[in-house]
Amino acid sequence: MAKEPQGRRPTRRSWAEPWKVKVVEPIKMLSPAERERAIAEAGYNTFLLRSEDVYIDLLTDSGTSAMSDWQWAGMMMGDEAYAGSRNFYHLEAAIREHYGYRYVVPTHQGRGAENLLSRILIEPGDFVPGNMYFTTTRLHQELAGGTFVDVIVPEAHDPADESPFKGNVDLEALEALIRKVGADRIPYVCIAGTVNMAGGQPMSMANARAVRELTARHGIRVMLDATRAVENAYFIQQREPGYRDKPVAEILREYCSCTDGCTMSGKKDALVNIGGWLAVNERELYEEASNLVVVYEGLHTYGGMAGRDMEAMARGIVESVDDDHIHARVGQVEYLGHKLIDLGVPVVRPIGGHAVYLDARAFYPQIRQDDFPAQTLAASLYADSGVRAMERGIVSAGRDAETGEHHYPALELVRLTIPRRVYTQAHMDLTAESVAAVFDARESARGLKMTYEPKYLRFFQARFEPL
Ligand SMILES: *Cc1c(COP(=O)(O)O)cnc(C)c1O
């Protein structure tokens, strides 16, 4: 064997982002006293902070990505015709090529597509199984009269479990539900990869295929929440035997081919600030959707988007499936995650695709879930450094539609969500140092009391006071 090289030369070569910066946007950190005042005025809810008062904004990766020069050039090519804009046809072509579905209905963002799909397919009394809930997805299913049933694998609920595909569907749980309520009470199975609420965890191709087989036997459709399907395809490439040498673009198409259609928030994978779509393979469903979209979004060739926005999304889709892009995107998230692990901070493992999730239960064992440990942690992090994160625990889980009680999710998390192509490694370092400082001060934390609670999606606008 060759001898290891002597001296300070590293044996592992670093990689870097496949882009350079052309435009910058100044940000500034407020003083500690100003941050304390800002978070108190925001009712200890990071959604209610002014973005100007935030230093590093890790609230969400939704609509916060940086567009490329090619996308911005496309914005100048907007065809703002009311009907039949050329940008719609570019978008349709990009979705057909990279996701593989036949028919496309644009919507203003993901929840617009969820609304259409839920209204078309769900009848009151139906059940919609899914691999963990997502806030807007479940709400639209419920508003249409359906009941969401979680059929994710049990390890998804354990932040310390290192399984590579914690987003998988528990096939036995799905089969048991079909047996219990009957296939005709299940309009579709809603799968998502990666699974946002489980910590950005992927589902495997083998599992997607198995879901396809099981549902086909019962004549049940599979609809994909494709919001982060590109990131999911990257994890399949990295972790699933047989995919290492396949391009992410090819894996994405194979993954989508296990489903009958998708809802999509273009604000995530597709690298735009606004936009989404519903895509289906069945002509009849398409006709219903393109009729209904006129009521809620706009004509079926713009669906609530400007022509320029559709062009930016069409180009964003092309960029999103580039292997170098997706490697750098997920690589930055993993960089922050492993830095926190090295500092001894409890995080959800393995590190997810779009965010690092702090385990607020392990952070603050002294705070009961009723006193909102994750909400407390997000507020403390902002006060420490102006880094804005998001609660993903009991506040996000909301109340049971029937009993009115809190849902008590097993995971009580704070999400540090990384926008695409926006922050540098130094921003990640500062974030990790701030989380470590809050962790070191964990014993003095005491929890919060909710003083205002909106009826729908309460996490957006709820207000709190320190206990
Ligand atoms: C963001 C998101 C949605 C909803 O999309 P919007 O564009 O915010 O309306 C649906 N599903 C998942 C998994 C998401 O992350």
Tab-separated table of C-alpha atoms and ligand atoms in Angstrom:
chain	number	residue	atom	x	y	z
A	1	MET	CA	0.000	0.000	0.000
A	2	ALA	CA	1.163	3.526	-0.773
A	3	LYS	CA	2.234	5.535	2.239
A	4	GLU	CA	-0.120	8.303	3.415
A	5	PRO	CA	1.225	11.666	2.267
A	6	GLN	CA	3.210	13.442	4.967
A	7	GLY	CA	2.610	16.971	6.237
A	8	ARG	CA	-0.501	19.081	6.199
A	9	ARG	CA	-1.890	18.117	2.818
A	10	PRO	CA	-5.507	16.863	3.244
A	11	THR	CA	-6.347	13.421	1.928
A	12	ARG	CA	-9.986	14.380	1.291
A	13	ARG	CA	-10.708	17.032	-1.322
A	14	SER	CA	-13.355	19.658	-0.595
A	15	TRP	CA	-16.119	20.412	-3.035
A	16	ALA	CA	-17.902	23.712	-3.507
A	17	GLU	CA	-21.056	25.108	-5.004
A	18	PRO	CA	-21.405	24.964	-8.804
A	19	TRP	CA	-22.096	28.729	-9.012
A	20	LYS	CA	-20.621	32.076	-8.070
A	21	VAL	CA	-22.340	35.153	-6.649
A	22	LYS	CA	-23.380	37.985	-8.991
A	23	VAL	CA	-25.792	40.062	-6.861
A	24	VAL	CA	-25.772	40.504	-3.081
A	25	GLU	CA	-28.448	41.554	-0.593
A	26	PRO	CA	-27.230	43.187	2.635
A	27	ILE	CA	-28.340	41.694	5.972
A	28	LYS	CA	-27.631	42.933	9.470
A	29	MET	CA	-27.658	41.623	13.018
A	30	LEU	CA	-29.592	43.694	15.565
A	31	SER	CA	-28.197	44.273	19.065
A	32	PRO	CA	-29.167	41.773	21.806
A	33	ALA	CA	-31.604	44.283	23.353
A	34	GLU	CA	-33.244	44.953	19.979
A	35	ARG	CA	-33.606	41.209	19.344
A	36	GLU	CA	-35.239	40.674	22.761
A	37	ARG	CA	-37.707	43.442	21.981
A	38	ALA	CA	-38.404	42.134	18.459
A	39	ILE	CA	-39.194	38.566	19.572
A	40	ALA	CA	-41.399	39.815	22.444
A	41	GLU	CA	-43.324	42.041	20.014
A	42	ALA	CA	-43.699	39.024	17.714
A	43	GLY	CA	-45.418	37.072	20.515
A	44	TYR	CA	-42.450	34.630	20.586
A	45	ASN	CA	-43.541	33.360	17.179
A	46	THR	CA	-40.796	33.585	14.560
A	47	PHE	CA	-43.452	33.826	11.809
A	48	LEU	CA	-44.439	37.215	13.236
A	49	LEU	CA	-40.937	38.752	13.108
A	50	ARG	CA	-40.169	41.348	10.467
A	51	SER	CA	-37.720	39.887	8.018
A	52	GLU	CA	-35.594	43.059	8.336
A	53	ASP	CA	-34.982	42.123	11.965
A	54	VAL	CA	-33.635	38.684	10.990
A	55	TYR	CA	-29.942	38.082	10.406
A	56	ILE	CA	-29.874	34.569	8.910
A	57	ASP	CA	-33.305	33.451	7.811
A	58	LEU	CA	-33.754	29.695	8.176
A	59	LEU	CA	-37.520	29.862	8.676
A	60	THR	CA	-38.206	27.993	5.469
A	61	ASP	CA	-36.818	26.924	2.116
A	62	SER	CA	-40.171	27.868	0.570
A	63	GLY	CA	-39.897	30.594	-2.028
A	64	THR	CA	-36.616	31.757	-0.517
A	65	SER	CA	-34.178	30.339	-3.061
A	66	ALA	CA	-31.923	32.460	-5.247
A	67	MET	CA	-32.718	32.329	-8.944
A	68	SER	CA	-29.969	31.944	-11.543
A	69	ASP	CA	-29.078	34.468	-14.250
A	70	TRP	CA	-30.773	32.105	-16.725
A	71	GLN	CA	-34.004	32.193	-14.709
A	72	TRP	CA	-33.864	35.992	-14.396
A	73	ALA	CA	-33.305	36.241	-18.141
A	74	GLY	CA	-36.410	34.102	-18.551
A	75	MET	CA	-38.399	36.576	-16.438
A	76	MET	CA	-37.859	39.113	-19.239
A	77	MET	CA	-39.384	36.653	-21.667
A	78	GLY	CA	-42.752	36.620	-19.921
A	79	ASP	CA	-45.683	36.313	-22.303
A	80	GLU	CA	-48.391	37.960	-20.222
A	81	ALA	CA	-51.284	36.889	-22.409
A	82	TYR	CA	-54.412	35.920	-20.486
A	83	ALA	CA	-54.710	32.660	-22.389
A	84	GLY	CA	-52.201	30.323	-23.983
A	85	SER	CA	-49.002	32.052	-22.816
A	86	ARG	CA	-45.910	30.497	-24.403
A	87	ASN	CA	-44.414	30.246	-20.889
A	88	PHE	CA	-47.177	27.817	-19.934
A	89	TYR	CA	-46.121	25.529	-22.772
A	90	HIS	CA	-42.485	25.726	-21.648
A	91	LEU	CA	-43.573	24.808	-18.139
A	92	GLU	CA	-45.729	21.952	-19.355
A	93	ALA	CA	-42.854	20.615	-21.458
A	94	ALA	CA	-40.413	20.791	-18.516
A	95	ILE	CA	-42.829	18.912	-16.228
A	96	ARG	CA	-43.541	16.283	-18.869
A	97	GLU	CA	-39.853	15.757	-19.489
A	98	HIS	CA	-38.617	15.664	-15.896
A	99	TYR	CA	-41.608	14.401	-13.895
A	100	GLY	CA	-43.213	12.405	-16.679
A	101	TYR	CA	-46.886	13.238	-16.120
A	102	ARG	CA	-49.155	13.848	-19.095
A	103	TYR	CA	-51.378	16.765	-18.049
A	104	VAL	CA	-50.400	19.911	-16.153
A	105	VAL	CA	-52.539	22.507	-14.378
A	106	PRO	CA	-50.533	25.437	-12.958
A	107	THR	CA	-51.487	26.819	-9.529
A	108	HIS	CA	-50.224	29.772	-7.500
A	109	GLN	CA	-48.405	27.403	-5.117
A	110	GLY	CA	-48.623	23.893	-3.693
A	111	ARG	CA	-51.742	24.331	-1.570
A	112	GLY	CA	-53.647	25.540	-4.631
A	113	ALA	CA	-52.983	22.158	-6.225
A	114	GLU	CA	-53.888	20.369	-2.975
A	115	ASN	CA	-57.208	22.182	-2.900
A	116	LEU	CA	-58.063	21.112	-6.451
A	117	LEU	CA	-57.008	17.502	-5.930
A	118	SER	CA	-58.848	17.173	-2.599
A	119	ARG	CA	-62.050	18.671	-3.988
A	120	ILE	CA	-61.999	16.431	-7.046
A	121	LEU	CA	-61.175	13.098	-5.437
A	122	ILE	CA	-62.283	13.154	-1.792
A	123	GLU	CA	-65.875	12.475	-0.719
A	124	PRO	CA	-67.062	13.082	2.856
A	125	GLY	CA	-66.251	9.974	4.927
A	126	ASP	CA	-63.215	9.018	2.841
A	127	PHE	CA	-59.789	8.166	4.260
A	128	VAL	CA	-56.527	9.445	2.821
A	129	PRO	CA	-53.462	7.513	3.974
A	130	GLY	CA	-50.105	9.270	3.809
A	131	ASN	CA	-46.499	8.940	4.989
A	132	MET	CA	-46.904	11.475	7.793
A	133	TYR	CA	-49.080	14.536	7.491
A	134	PHE	CA	-48.165	17.889	6.022
A	135	THR	CA	-50.010	20.903	7.424
A	136	THR	CA	-51.721	22.304	4.307
A	137	THR	CA	-52.139	18.889	2.667
A	138	ARG	CA	-54.022	17.418	5.621
A	139	LEU	CA	-56.134	20.535	6.069
A	140	HIS	CA	-57.357	20.414	2.456
A	141	GLN	CA	-58.127	16.712	2.841
A	142	GLU	CA	-60.146	17.489	5.983
A	143	LEU	CA	-61.940	20.467	4.421
A	144	ALA	CA	-63.066	18.111	1.634
A	145	GLY	CA	-64.526	15.761	4.272
A	146	GLY	CA	-61.673	13.242	4.368
A	147	THR	CA	-59.725	11.824	7.295
A	148	PHE	CA	-55.954	11.650	7.061
A	149	VAL	CA	-54.377	8.387	8.283
A	150	ASP	CA	-50.647	8.264	9.009
A	151	VAL	CA	-49.044	5.137	7.527
A	152	ILE	CA	-45.379	6.114	7.809
A	153	VAL	CA	-42.906	3.543	9.167
A	154	PRO	CA	-42.571	3.660	12.980
A	155	GLU	CA	-38.869	4.611	12.898
A	156	ALA	CA	-39.879	8.004	11.441
A	157	HIS	CA	-41.061	8.975	14.902
A	158	ASP	CA	-37.676	8.269	16.516
A	159	PRO	CA	-35.229	11.158	16.018
A	160	ALA	CA	-32.230	8.964	16.894
A	161	ASP	CA	-33.007	6.105	14.486
A	162	GLU	CA	-30.407	6.069	11.693
A	163	SER	CA	-32.407	4.161	9.049
A	164	PRO	CA	-31.670	5.492	5.556
A	165	PHE	CA	-35.314	5.712	4.410
A	166	LYS	CA	-37.357	6.932	7.345
A	167	GLY	CA	-39.937	8.378	4.945
A	168	ASN	CA	-41.123	4.946	3.808
A	169	VAL	CA	-44.730	3.847	3.926
A	170	ASP	CA	-45.503	1.074	6.414
A	171	LEU	CA	-47.033	-1.389	3.946
A	172	GLU	CA	-48.687	-3.460	6.645
A	173	ALA	CA	-50.355	-0.394	8.129
A	174	LEU	CA	-51.577	0.607	4.676
A	175	GLU	CA	-52.901	-2.865	3.963
A	176	ALA	CA	-54.602	-2.984	7.355
A	177	LEU	CA	-56.371	0.303	6.617
A	178	ILE	CA	-57.550	-0.944	3.232
A	179	ARG	CA	-58.915	-4.064	4.901
A	180	LYS	CA	-60.595	-2.045	7.645
A	181	VAL	CA	-62.347	0.717	5.670
A	182	GLY	CA	-62.455	-0.835	2.188
A	183	ALA	CA	-60.710	0.296	-0.986
A	184	ASP	CA	-63.688	2.325	-2.158
A	185	ARG	CA	-63.348	4.626	0.872
A	186	ILE	CA	-59.742	5.435	-0.106
A	187	PRO	CA	-59.662	7.771	-3.134
A	188	TYR	CA	-55.878	7.804	-3.211
A	189	VAL	CA	-52.764	7.222	-1.165
A	190	CYS	CA	-50.792	10.446	-0.751
A	191	ILE	CA	-47.059	9.816	-0.645
A	192	ALA	CA	-44.347	12.394	-0.155
A	193	GLY	CA	-40.616	12.161	-0.611
A	194	THR	CA	-38.821	13.636	1.197
A	195	VAL	CA	-41.081	13.800	4.248
A	196	ASN	CA	-40.965	17.314	5.615
A	197	MET	CA	-42.507	16.680	9.032
A	198	ALA	CA	-40.316	13.618	9.643
A	199	GLY	CA	-37.175	15.712	9.257
A	200	GLY	CA	-36.754	15.780	5.481
A	201	GLN	CA	-36.402	11.986	5.380
A	202	PRO	CA	-36.546	10.156	2.035
A	203	MET	CA	-38.544	7.179	0.857
A	204	SER	CA	-36.860	4.487	-1.194
A	205	MET	CA	-37.625	3.477	-4.758
A	206	ALA	CA	-38.337	-0.056	-3.535
A	207	ASN	CA	-40.973	1.321	-1.169
A	208	ALA	CA	-42.549	3.511	-3.858
A	209	ARG	CA	-42.784	0.462	-6.102
A	210	ALA	CA	-44.269	-1.644	-3.317
A	211	VAL	CA	-46.912	1.020	-2.605
A	212	ARG	CA	-47.678	1.032	-6.307
A	213	GLU	CA	-48.125	-2.748	-6.392
A	214	LEU	CA	-50.250	-2.913	-3.269
A	215	THR	CA	-52.595	-0.105	-4.337
A	216	ALA	CA	-52.855	-1.426	-7.914
A	217	ARG	CA	-54.260	-4.672	-6.535
A	218	HIS	CA	-57.051	-2.670	-4.906
A	219	GLY	CA	-57.581	-0.125	-7.682
A	220	ILE	CA	-56.420	2.810	-5.539
A	221	ARG	CA	-54.555	5.769	-7.030
A	222	VAL	CA	-51.224	7.023	-5.715
A	223	MET	CA	-50.707	10.784	-5.702
A	224	LEU	CA	-47.273	12.222	-4.985
A	225	ASP	CA	-46.526	15.352	-3.035
A	226	ALA	CA	-43.581	16.147	-5.326
A	227	THR	CA	-42.452	19.226	-3.419
A	228	ARG	CA	-38.997	17.797	-2.666
A	229	ALA	CA	-38.958	14.786	-4.972
A	230	VAL	CA	-35.653	15.896	-6.524
A	231	GLU	CA	-34.019	15.838	-3.097
A	232	ASN	CA	-35.606	12.429	-2.555
A	233	ALA	CA	-34.146	11.215	-5.855
A	234	TYR	CA	-30.714	12.391	-4.703
A	235	PHE	CA	-31.000	10.297	-1.511
A	236	ILE	CA	-32.014	7.274	-3.588
A	237	GLN	CA	-28.912	7.819	-5.717
A	238	GLN	CA	-26.703	8.040	-2.621
A	239	ARG	CA	-28.278	5.336	-0.441
A	240	GLU	CA	-30.194	2.736	-2.437
A	241	PRO	CA	-28.319	-0.157	-4.034
A	242	GLY	CA	-28.225	0.043	-7.818
A	243	TYR	CA	-28.699	3.805	-8.194
A	244	ARG	CA	-25.193	5.211	-7.612
A	245	ASP	CA	-24.420	5.634	-11.299
A	246	LYS	CA	-27.816	6.924	-12.403
A	247	PRO	CA	-28.403	10.651	-12.886
A	248	VAL	CA	-30.867	12.228	-10.453
A	249	ALA	CA	-33.027	13.266	-13.422
A	250	GLU	CA	-33.495	9.623	-14.392
A	251	ILE	CA	-34.246	8.545	-10.817
A	252	LEU	CA	-36.844	11.305	-10.475
A	253	ARG	CA	-38.739	10.050	-13.504
A	254	GLU	CA	-38.657	6.489	-12.259
A	255	TYR	CA	-39.935	7.589	-8.851
A	256	CYS	CA	-42.800	9.604	-10.364
A	257	SER	CA	-43.697	6.666	-12.601
A	258	CYS	CA	-44.837	4.818	-9.455
A	259	THR	CA	-47.627	7.395	-9.071
A	260	ASP	CA	-50.661	8.675	-10.984
A	261	GLY	CA	-50.077	12.373	-10.525
A	262	CYS	CA	-48.650	14.989	-8.210
A	263	THR	CA	-49.217	18.206	-6.372
A	264	MET	CA	-46.195	20.465	-6.359
A	265	SER	CA	-44.919	23.490	-4.526
A	266	GLY	CA	-42.467	24.989	-7.016
A	267	LYS	CA	-41.216	27.191	-4.187
A	268	LYS	CA	-39.034	24.324	-2.943
A	269	ASP	CA	-37.204	22.052	-5.424
A	270	ALA	CA	-38.049	24.166	-8.487
A	271	LEU	CA	-36.008	27.191	-7.373
A	272	VAL	CA	-38.641	29.910	-7.682
A	273	ASN	CA	-40.191	32.406	-5.296
A	274	ILE	CA	-43.773	31.517	-6.214
A	275	GLY	CA	-45.574	28.826	-8.209
A	276	GLY	CA	-46.885	25.284	-8.206
A	277	TRP	CA	-48.843	22.771	-10.227
A	278	LEU	CA	-51.118	19.772	-10.277
A	279	ALA	CA	-50.170	17.059	-12.754
A	280	VAL	CA	-52.128	13.910	-13.624
A	281	ASN	CA	-52.082	11.138	-16.189
A	282	GLU	CA	-55.840	10.631	-16.487
A	283	ARG	CA	-57.635	12.760	-19.051
A	284	GLU	CA	-60.840	12.866	-17.007
A	285	LEU	CA	-59.114	14.129	-13.879
A	286	TYR	CA	-57.321	16.743	-15.939
A	287	GLU	CA	-60.589	17.993	-17.380
A	288	GLU	CA	-62.108	18.366	-13.921
A	289	ALA	CA	-59.004	20.098	-12.595
A	290	SER	CA	-58.708	22.493	-15.510
A	291	ASN	CA	-62.333	23.421	-14.952
A	292	LEU	CA	-62.027	23.846	-11.186
A	293	VAL	CA	-58.787	25.847	-11.428
A	294	VAL	CA	-60.755	28.639	-13.107
A	295	VAL	CA	-62.793	29.037	-9.900
A	296	TYR	CA	-59.912	29.153	-7.434
A	297	GLU	CA	-56.701	30.141	-9.224
A	298	GLY	CA	-57.114	31.430	-12.778
A	299	LEU	CA	-57.361	30.113	-16.304
A	300	HIS	CA	-55.822	26.664	-16.863
A	301	THR	CA	-52.872	28.138	-18.759
A	302	TYR	CA	-51.728	30.414	-15.913
A	303	GLY	CA	-53.371	29.194	-12.691
A	304	GLY	CA	-52.573	32.285	-10.634
A	305	MET	CA	-49.084	32.828	-12.003
A	306	ALA	CA	-47.699	35.542	-14.255
A	307	GLY	CA	-46.182	34.312	-17.518
A	308	ARG	CA	-42.726	35.338	-16.301
A	309	ASP	CA	-43.170	33.252	-13.146
A	310	MET	CA	-44.052	30.180	-15.207
A	311	GLU	CA	-40.920	30.737	-17.301
A	312	ALA	CA	-38.742	31.011	-14.188
A	313	MET	CA	-40.235	27.771	-12.876
A	314	ALA	CA	-39.774	25.943	-16.186
A	315	ARG	CA	-36.094	26.893	-16.093
A	316	GLY	CA	-35.849	26.167	-12.370
A	317	ILE	CA	-37.047	22.612	-12.974
A	318	VAL	CA	-34.252	22.070	-15.496
A	319	GLU	CA	-31.639	23.422	-13.068
A	320	SER	CA	-33.046	21.506	-10.109
A	321	VAL	CA	-32.339	18.057	-11.569
A	322	ASP	CA	-28.686	18.845	-12.308
A	323	ASP	CA	-26.526	16.445	-10.286
A	324	ASP	CA	-23.983	19.104	-9.280
A	325	HIS	CA	-26.733	21.419	-8.074
A	326	ILE	CA	-28.522	18.863	-5.940
A	327	HIS	CA	-25.268	17.519	-4.489
A	328	ALA	CA	-24.265	21.021	-3.353
A	329	ARG	CA	-27.751	21.763	-2.051
A	330	VAL	CA	-28.077	18.688	0.151
A	331	GLY	CA	-24.339	18.832	0.925
A	332	GLN	CA	-24.728	22.232	2.580
A	333	VAL	CA	-27.553	20.931	4.771
A	334	GLU	CA	-25.397	17.940	5.760
A	335	TYR	CA	-22.483	20.271	6.512
A	336	LEU	CA	-24.559	22.181	9.080
A	337	GLY	CA	-26.029	18.964	10.493
A	338	HIS	CA	-22.686	17.262	11.050
A	339	LYS	CA	-21.253	20.393	12.579
A	340	LEU	CA	-24.086	20.360	15.148
A	341	ILE	CA	-23.594	16.647	15.808
A	342	ASP	CA	-19.887	17.311	16.433
A	343	LEU	CA	-20.894	20.008	18.945
A	344	GLY	CA	-23.043	17.459	20.831
A	345	VAL	CA	-26.382	19.072	19.898
A	346	PRO	CA	-29.370	16.661	19.623
A	347	VAL	CA	-30.639	16.632	16.027
A	348	VAL	CA	-32.846	14.335	13.970
A	349	ARG	CA	-30.774	11.664	12.224
A	350	PRO	CA	-29.912	11.064	9.509
A	351	ILE	CA	-29.658	14.703	8.382
A	352	GLY	CA	-32.539	15.489	6.015
A	353	GLY	CA	-32.516	17.028	2.563
A	354	HIS	CA	-33.660	20.589	3.163
A	355	ALA	CA	-33.196	21.226	6.843
A	356	VAL	CA	-31.543	20.270	10.091
A	357	TYR	CA	-34.087	19.520	12.803
A	358	LEU	CA	-33.194	20.180	16.425
A	359	ASP	CA	-34.748	17.722	18.868
A	360	ALA	CA	-36.431	20.109	21.319
A	361	ARG	CA	-37.471	17.297	23.691
A	362	ALA	CA	-33.846	16.293	24.146
A	363	PHE	CA	-32.844	19.961	24.390
A	364	TYR	CA	-35.357	20.827	27.101
A	365	PRO	CA	-36.406	17.684	28.990
A	366	GLN	CA	-37.677	19.955	31.781
A	367	ILE	CA	-40.350	21.596	29.569
A	368	ARG	CA	-43.654	19.713	29.175
A	369	GLN	CA	-44.989	19.437	25.609
A	370	ASP	CA	-47.975	21.570	26.690
A	371	ASP	CA	-45.516	24.379	27.394
A	372	PHE	CA	-44.184	24.321	23.827
A	373	PRO	CA	-40.508	23.315	24.013
A	374	ALA	CA	-39.835	23.750	20.278
A	375	GLN	CA	-41.517	27.159	20.174
A	376	THR	CA	-39.362	28.139	23.152
A	377	LEU	CA	-36.201	26.951	21.437
A	378	ALA	CA	-36.917	28.828	18.193
A	379	ALA	CA	-37.519	32.050	20.147
A	380	SER	CA	-34.320	31.572	22.176
A	381	LEU	CA	-32.250	30.994	19.057
A	382	TYR	CA	-33.472	34.237	17.525
A	383	ALA	CA	-32.703	36.109	20.745
A	384	ASP	CA	-29.174	34.663	20.757
A	385	SER	CA	-28.112	35.556	17.217
A	386	GLY	CA	-30.938	36.759	14.977
A	387	VAL	CA	-31.117	33.315	13.326
A	388	ARG	CA	-34.751	32.565	12.505
A	389	ALA	CA	-35.955	28.939	12.661
A	390	MET	CA	-39.412	27.341	12.710
A	391	GLU	CA	-41.356	25.287	15.242
A	392	ARG	CA	-42.369	21.819	14.011
A	393	GLY	CA	-43.962	20.273	17.067
A	394	ILE	CA	-47.178	20.580	19.017
A	395	VAL	CA	-48.027	24.052	17.718
A	396	SER	CA	-47.701	22.959	14.075
A	397	ALA	CA	-49.617	19.747	14.764
A	398	GLY	CA	-52.731	21.727	15.722
A	399	ARG	CA	-55.870	20.270	17.258
A	400	ASP	CA	-57.864	17.144	16.527
A	401	ALA	CA	-60.752	18.139	14.256
A	402	GLU	CA	-63.164	16.004	16.307
A	403	THR	CA	-62.127	16.233	19.955
A	404	GLY	CA	-60.605	19.725	19.909
A	405	GLU	CA	-57.602	18.449	21.888
A	406	HIS	CA	-54.017	19.223	20.876
A	407	HIS	CA	-52.447	16.636	18.604
A	408	TYR	CA	-49.400	15.421	20.577
A	409	PRO	CA	-46.804	14.578	17.910
A	410	ALA	CA	-43.962	12.260	18.889
A	411	LEU	CA	-41.533	14.690	17.285
A	412	GLU	CA	-41.079	18.079	18.926
A	413	LEU	CA	-38.664	19.802	16.585
A	414	VAL	CA	-37.162	23.097	15.526
A	415	ARG	CA	-36.349	23.281	11.845
A	416	LEU	CA	-33.293	25.102	10.535
A	417	THR	CA	-34.290	25.236	6.898
A	418	ILE	CA	-31.688	26.084	4.315
A	419	PRO	CA	-32.769	28.192	1.324
A	420	ARG	CA	-31.200	27.035	-1.944
A	421	ARG	CA	-28.151	28.919	-3.253
A	422	VAL	CA	-28.493	31.725	-0.676
A	423	TYR	CA	-26.143	31.337	2.302
A	424	THR	CA	-22.431	30.574	2.616
A	425	GLN	CA	-20.488	28.131	4.733
A	426	ALA	CA	-19.690	31.016	7.137
A	427	HIS	CA	-23.427	31.551	7.695
A	428	MET	CA	-23.735	27.854	8.529
A	429	ASP	CA	-20.796	28.116	10.972
A	430	LEU	CA	-22.356	31.085	12.760
A	431	THR	CA	-25.681	29.254	12.976
A	432	ALA	CA	-24.050	26.171	14.500
A	433	GLU	CA	-22.219	28.302	17.077
A	434	SER	CA	-25.457	30.035	18.063
A	435	VAL	CA	-27.335	26.734	18.456
A	436	ALA	CA	-24.475	25.456	20.632
A	437	ALA	CA	-24.676	28.583	22.815
A	438	VAL	CA	-28.443	28.102	23.314
A	439	PHE	CA	-27.801	24.433	24.081
A	440	ASP	CA	-25.231	25.375	26.738
A	441	ALA	CA	-27.855	27.632	28.404
A	442	ARG	CA	-30.618	24.983	28.169
A	443	GLU	CA	-31.165	24.458	31.885
A	444	SER	CA	-32.572	27.937	32.476
A	445	ALA	CA	-35.315	27.631	29.785
A	446	ARG	CA	-38.917	27.556	31.079
A	447	GLY	CA	-41.439	27.310	28.260
A	448	LEU	CA	-44.274	29.453	26.936
A	449	LYS	CA	-48.003	29.971	27.309
A	450	MET	CA	-50.233	30.462	24.239
A	451	THR	CA	-52.170	33.731	24.442
A	452	TYR	CA	-53.766	33.788	20.974
A	453	GLU	CA	-54.726	30.814	18.832
A	454	PRO	CA	-56.123	31.092	15.302
A	455	LYS	CA	-58.533	28.425	14.081
A	456	TYR	CA	-56.621	27.214	11.014
A	457	LEU	CA	-52.886	26.435	10.746
A	458	ARG	CA	-52.327	28.090	14.109
A	459	PHE	CA	-48.524	27.969	13.990
A	460	PHE	CA	-48.459	30.840	11.491
A	461	GLN	CA	-50.127	33.433	13.709
A	462	ALA	CA	-50.320	32.138	17.297
A	463	ARG	CA	-48.903	34.371	20.042
A	464	PHE	CA	-47.135	33.399	23.247
A	465	GLU	CA	-45.779	34.759	26.533
A	466	PRO	CA	-42.933	33.433	28.667
A	467	LEU	CA	-44.042	31.310	31.629
B	1	LIG	C1	-44.607	23.645	1.251
B	1	LIG	C2	-45.220	22.336	1.152
B	1	LIG	C3	-46.522	22.178	0.647
B	1	LIG	C4	-47.423	23.351	0.321
B	1	LIG	O1	-46.916	24.160	-0.675
B	1	LIG	P1	-47.112	25.748	-0.688
B	1	LIG	O2	-46.410	26.166	-1.944
B	1	LIG	O3	-46.473	26.304	0.551
B	1	LIG	O4	-48.565	26.045	-0.735
B	1	LIG	C5	-47.010	20.894	0.517
B	1	LIG	N1	-46.287	19.820	0.876
B	1	LIG	C6	-45.042	19.926	1.370
B	1	LIG	C7	-44.283	18.704	1.747
B	1	LIG	C8	-44.474	21.190	1.539
B	1	LIG	O5	-43.247	21.295	2.069
